[in-house]
């Protein structure tokens, strides 16, 4: 029978584990504080209640939600559901007078996988026509001009066009699509430096 060497243990002292325990506790507290903040922030952000306290909370957490890309709104469902199908398309006029039509990705025309990756386009296009977002229109037009231009075929003008069809439910629960209406949301004269 072999003799095993004896294991030598140092003195057990609670102070030797103190930095590790403190760090573990600090991580635990930080993670829990973040989770509590995040859950409360989402609850305040998504509540369809119009009160000064909720508005104050939304103003405080807005930078975090915009930075993280987690902003969302449930007002599509409550308290007043949307009453129209809408989308935005652009007519691009080229230097030679030819035209093309470009449409923001529309969810109903995409596969499930494409919808997952392009959902932000829908949100962007849904908010683009709002009066408080007028400053976004020139950037959207420049982006579309760059997407649809080549050095030999540059864009001259981009017209953003909003299209909509009202949702009118019938008394028997059926739905007949209303005719589509449209108006020019914004016209932009493309400058050479926009295409670089």
mmCIF file of C-alpha atoms in Angstrom:
data_model
loop_
_atom_site.group_PDB
_atom_site.id
_atom_site.type_symbol
_atom_site.label_atom_id
_atom_site.label_comp_id
_atom_site.label_asym_id
_atom_site.label_seq_id
_atom_site.Cartn_x
_atom_site.Cartn_y
_atom_site.Cartn_z
ATOM 1 C CA UNK A 1 0.000 0.000 0.000
ATOM 2 C CA UNK A 2 1.360 3.329 -1.042
ATOM 3 C CA UNK A 3 1.462 6.225 1.261
ATOM 4 C CA UNK A 4 -0.176 9.286 -0.143
ATOM 5 C CA UNK A 5 1.474 12.572 0.558
ATOM 6 C CA UNK A 6 -0.414 14.628 3.024
ATOM 7 C CA UNK A 7 -2.166 17.643 1.646
ATOM 8 C CA UNK A 8 -1.114 20.754 3.389
ATOM 9 C CA UNK A 9 -3.883 23.229 3.878
ATOM 10 C CA UNK A 10 -3.291 26.773 4.783
ATOM 11 C CA UNK A 11 -5.070 28.424 7.605
ATOM 12 C CA UNK A 12 -8.726 28.956 6.902
ATOM 13 C CA UNK A 13 -9.484 32.572 7.163
ATOM 14 C CA UNK A 14 -12.704 34.291 6.141
ATOM 15 C CA UNK A 15 -10.709 37.341 5.089
ATOM 16 C CA UNK A 16 -8.983 35.475 2.206
ATOM 17 C CA UNK A 17 -12.377 35.002 0.458
ATOM 18 C CA UNK A 18 -13.633 38.504 1.246
ATOM 19 C CA UNK A 19 -12.738 40.182 -2.096
ATOM 20 C CA UNK A 20 -14.293 37.315 -4.061
ATOM 21 C CA UNK A 21 -17.471 37.352 -1.978
ATOM 22 C CA UNK A 22 -17.742 41.134 -2.240
ATOM 23 C CA UNK A 23 -17.310 41.027 -6.016
ATOM 24 C CA UNK A 24 -19.899 38.239 -6.350
ATOM 25 C CA UNK A 25 -22.387 40.171 -4.209
ATOM 26 C CA UNK A 26 -21.762 43.359 -6.200
ATOM 27 C CA UNK A 27 -22.405 41.515 -9.482
ATOM 28 C CA UNK A 28 -25.567 39.970 -8.049
ATOM 29 C CA UNK A 29 -26.847 43.379 -6.892
ATOM 30 C CA UNK A 30 -25.951 45.047 -10.214
ATOM 31 C CA UNK A 31 -27.704 42.366 -12.291
ATOM 32 C CA UNK A 32 -30.822 42.479 -10.123
ATOM 33 C CA UNK A 33 -30.895 46.286 -10.157
ATOM 34 C CA UNK A 34 -30.639 46.252 -13.974
ATOM 35 C CA UNK A 35 -33.437 43.670 -14.269
ATOM 36 C CA UNK A 36 -35.739 45.634 -11.946
ATOM 37 C CA UNK A 37 -34.992 48.864 -13.859
ATOM 38 C CA UNK A 38 -35.520 47.193 -17.235
ATOM 39 C CA UNK A 39 -38.816 45.516 -16.290
ATOM 40 C CA UNK A 40 -40.209 48.730 -14.780
ATOM 41 C CA UNK A 41 -39.000 50.761 -17.777
ATOM 42 C CA UNK A 42 -40.682 48.403 -20.250
ATOM 43 C CA UNK A 43 -43.889 48.445 -18.197
ATOM 44 C CA UNK A 44 -43.969 52.260 -18.161
ATOM 45 C CA UNK A 45 -42.978 52.519 -21.832
ATOM 46 C CA UNK A 46 -45.677 50.135 -23.047
ATOM 47 C CA UNK A 47 -48.618 51.178 -20.886
ATOM 48 C CA UNK A 48 -51.338 52.684 -23.104
ATOM 49 C CA UNK A 49 -52.281 55.107 -20.338
ATOM 50 C CA UNK A 50 -51.974 58.835 -20.828
ATOM 51 C CA UNK A 51 -50.949 60.219 -17.438
ATOM 52 C CA UNK A 52 -48.314 62.745 -16.361
ATOM 53 C CA UNK A 53 -46.470 60.118 -14.289
ATOM 54 C CA UNK A 54 -46.210 57.696 -17.238
ATOM 55 C CA UNK A 55 -45.106 60.541 -19.530
ATOM 56 C CA UNK A 56 -42.405 61.540 -17.020
ATOM 57 C CA UNK A 57 -41.211 57.930 -16.790
ATOM 58 C CA UNK A 58 -41.107 57.642 -20.603
ATOM 59 C CA UNK A 59 -39.060 60.831 -20.853
ATOM 60 C CA UNK A 60 -36.553 59.465 -18.331
ATOM 61 C CA UNK A 61 -36.091 56.069 -20.042
ATOM 62 C CA UNK A 62 -36.321 57.308 -23.664
ATOM 63 C CA UNK A 63 -32.511 57.669 -24.127
ATOM 64 C CA UNK A 64 -31.980 54.084 -22.944
ATOM 65 C CA UNK A 65 -34.670 52.674 -25.238
ATOM 66 C CA UNK A 66 -33.470 54.648 -28.260
ATOM 67 C CA UNK A 67 -29.838 53.647 -27.643
ATOM 68 C CA UNK A 68 -30.697 49.963 -27.187
ATOM 69 C CA UNK A 69 -33.290 49.826 -30.005
ATOM 70 C CA UNK A 70 -35.918 48.422 -27.631
ATOM 71 C CA UNK A 71 -38.492 51.155 -28.120
ATOM 72 C CA UNK A 72 -41.897 49.850 -29.099
ATOM 73 C CA UNK A 73 -45.476 50.899 -28.880
ATOM 74 C CA UNK A 74 -48.628 48.940 -28.273
ATOM 75 C CA UNK A 75 -50.888 51.746 -29.457
ATOM 76 C CA UNK A 76 -51.549 49.674 -32.559
ATOM 77 C CA UNK A 77 -53.789 47.567 -30.350
ATOM 78 C CA UNK A 78 -54.956 49.903 -27.622
ATOM 79 C CA UNK A 79 -56.688 52.180 -26.810
ATOM 80 C CA UNK A 80 -57.316 53.248 -30.436
ATOM 81 C CA UNK A 81 -56.250 50.656 -33.018
ATOM 82 C CA UNK A 82 -54.938 51.883 -36.339
ATOM 83 C CA UNK A 83 -57.692 52.629 -38.822
ATOM 84 C CA UNK A 84 -55.665 52.472 -42.051
ATOM 85 C CA UNK A 85 -53.126 50.324 -43.839
ATOM 86 C CA UNK A 86 -50.249 52.560 -44.860
ATOM 87 C CA UNK A 87 -46.903 52.330 -46.566
ATOM 88 C CA UNK A 88 -44.357 54.659 -48.114
ATOM 89 C CA UNK A 89 -42.787 54.333 -51.506
ATOM 90 C CA UNK A 90 -40.411 56.564 -53.395
ATOM 91 C CA UNK A 91 -40.359 57.575 -57.029
ATOM 92 C CA UNK A 92 -36.774 58.097 -58.120
ATOM 93 C CA UNK A 93 -36.307 60.308 -61.200
ATOM 94 C CA UNK A 94 -32.931 59.968 -62.937
ATOM 95 C CA UNK A 95 -30.857 62.533 -64.845
ATOM 96 C CA UNK A 96 -31.999 61.044 -68.174
ATOM 97 C CA UNK A 97 -35.689 61.414 -67.203
ATOM 98 C CA UNK A 98 -36.347 57.722 -66.515
ATOM 99 C CA UNK A 99 -38.063 56.681 -63.302
ATOM 100 C CA UNK A 100 -38.169 53.784 -60.874
ATOM 101 C CA UNK A 101 -40.264 53.025 -57.818
ATOM 102 C CA UNK A 102 -38.680 51.937 -54.538
ATOM 103 C CA UNK A 103 -40.741 50.729 -51.569
ATOM 104 C CA UNK A 104 -39.731 50.288 -47.959
ATOM 105 C CA UNK A 105 -39.965 46.579 -47.091
ATOM 106 C CA UNK A 106 -43.615 45.692 -46.426
ATOM 107 C CA UNK A 107 -44.155 42.946 -43.877
ATOM 108 C CA UNK A 108 -47.060 41.317 -45.696
ATOM 109 C CA UNK A 109 -44.814 40.776 -48.734
ATOM 110 C CA UNK A 110 -41.872 39.224 -46.861
ATOM 111 C CA UNK A 111 -41.124 35.729 -45.613
ATOM 112 C CA UNK A 112 -41.043 35.059 -41.874
ATOM 113 C CA UNK A 113 -37.241 35.190 -41.835
ATOM 114 C CA UNK A 114 -37.139 38.464 -43.783
ATOM 115 C CA UNK A 115 -39.732 39.969 -41.439
ATOM 116 C CA UNK A 116 -37.495 39.234 -38.473
ATOM 117 C CA UNK A 117 -34.590 41.170 -39.959
ATOM 118 C CA UNK A 118 -36.558 44.017 -41.567
ATOM 119 C CA UNK A 119 -39.160 44.837 -38.911
ATOM 120 C CA UNK A 120 -37.390 48.097 -38.075
ATOM 121 C CA UNK A 121 -38.090 49.321 -41.624
ATOM 122 C CA UNK A 122 -41.817 49.035 -40.893
ATOM 123 C CA UNK A 123 -41.481 51.009 -37.684
ATOM 124 C CA UNK A 124 -39.325 53.613 -39.426
ATOM 125 C CA UNK A 125 -41.726 53.981 -42.362
ATOM 126 C CA UNK A 126 -44.705 54.104 -39.992
ATOM 127 C CA UNK A 127 -43.200 57.016 -38.053
ATOM 128 C CA UNK A 128 -41.678 58.876 -41.010
ATOM 129 C CA UNK A 129 -44.871 60.765 -42.012
ATOM 130 C CA UNK A 130 -45.509 62.135 -38.508
ATOM 131 C CA UNK A 131 -45.141 65.926 -38.253
ATOM 132 C CA UNK A 132 -42.633 65.703 -35.407
ATOM 133 C CA UNK A 133 -40.331 63.609 -37.640
ATOM 134 C CA UNK A 134 -40.081 66.027 -40.592
ATOM 135 C CA UNK A 135 -36.322 66.310 -40.030
ATOM 136 C CA UNK A 136 -35.946 62.647 -41.072
ATOM 137 C CA UNK A 137 -37.382 63.147 -44.556
ATOM 138 C CA UNK A 138 -34.258 64.582 -46.265
ATOM 139 C CA UNK A 139 -32.106 61.769 -44.845
ATOM 140 C CA UNK A 140 -34.593 59.146 -46.036
ATOM 141 C CA UNK A 141 -34.588 60.694 -49.525
ATOM 142 C CA UNK A 142 -30.770 60.779 -49.657
ATOM 143 C CA UNK A 143 -30.597 57.136 -48.525
ATOM 144 C CA UNK A 144 -33.038 56.067 -51.253
ATOM 145 C CA UNK A 145 -31.116 58.114 -53.850
ATOM 146 C CA UNK A 146 -27.861 56.346 -52.917
ATOM 147 C CA UNK A 147 -29.528 52.916 -53.053
ATOM 148 C CA UNK A 148 -30.918 53.557 -56.513
ATOM 149 C CA UNK A 149 -28.011 55.365 -58.182
ATOM 150 C CA UNK A 150 -24.953 54.291 -60.085
ATOM 151 C CA UNK A 151 -22.202 56.582 -61.423
ATOM 152 C CA UNK A 152 -23.588 56.161 -64.944
ATOM 153 C CA UNK A 153 -27.249 56.479 -63.876
ATOM 154 C CA UNK A 154 -27.504 59.050 -61.027
ATOM 155 C CA UNK A 155 -30.749 60.056 -59.353
ATOM 156 C CA UNK A 156 -31.946 63.629 -59.839
ATOM 157 C CA UNK A 157 -35.089 63.739 -57.675
ATOM 158 C CA UNK A 158 -36.663 61.552 -54.991
ATOM 159 C CA UNK A 159 -40.347 61.881 -54.148
ATOM 160 C CA UNK A 160 -41.581 60.145 -50.991
ATOM 161 C CA UNK A 161 -45.204 59.123 -51.413
ATOM 162 C CA UNK A 162 -47.462 57.972 -48.592
ATOM 163 C CA UNK A 163 -50.205 55.518 -49.563
ATOM 164 C CA UNK A 164 -53.093 54.446 -47.365
ATOM 165 C CA UNK A 165 -56.301 52.459 -47.394
ATOM 166 C CA UNK A 166 -58.819 52.842 -44.584
ATOM 167 C CA UNK A 167 -59.851 49.777 -42.607
ATOM 168 C CA UNK A 168 -63.646 49.760 -42.417
ATOM 169 C CA UNK A 169 -65.166 46.702 -40.746
ATOM 170 C CA UNK A 170 -68.677 45.838 -41.836
ATOM 171 C CA UNK A 171 -71.562 45.147 -39.454
ATOM 172 C CA UNK A 172 -71.449 41.433 -40.269
ATOM 173 C CA UNK A 173 -67.729 41.241 -39.383
ATOM 174 C CA UNK A 174 -66.536 41.039 -42.981
ATOM 175 C CA UNK A 175 -63.942 43.344 -44.443
ATOM 176 C CA UNK A 176 -63.829 44.868 -47.902
ATOM 177 C CA UNK A 177 -60.630 46.761 -48.734
ATOM 178 C CA UNK A 178 -61.154 50.446 -49.342
ATOM 179 C CA UNK A 179 -59.479 52.098 -52.372
ATOM 180 C CA UNK A 180 -55.894 53.282 -51.930
ATOM 181 C CA UNK A 181 -55.233 57.008 -51.629
ATOM 182 C CA UNK A 182 -51.891 58.764 -51.832
ATOM 183 C CA UNK A 183 -50.143 62.076 -51.417
ATOM 184 C CA UNK A 184 -46.602 63.304 -51.917
ATOM 185 C CA UNK A 185 -44.992 63.445 -48.534
ATOM 186 C CA UNK A 186 -41.705 65.043 -49.584
ATOM 187 C CA UNK A 187 -39.753 65.949 -52.711
ATOM 188 C CA UNK A 188 -35.963 66.154 -52.684
ATOM 189 C CA UNK A 189 -33.553 67.429 -55.334
ATOM 190 C CA UNK A 190 -30.508 65.154 -55.156
ATOM 191 C CA UNK A 191 -27.121 66.870 -54.995
ATOM 192 C CA UNK A 192 -23.959 65.201 -56.357
ATOM 193 C CA UNK A 193 -22.467 64.992 -52.851
ATOM 194 C CA UNK A 194 -25.553 63.039 -51.652
ATOM 195 C CA UNK A 195 -24.512 60.104 -53.823
ATOM 196 C CA UNK A 196 -21.061 59.681 -52.300
#
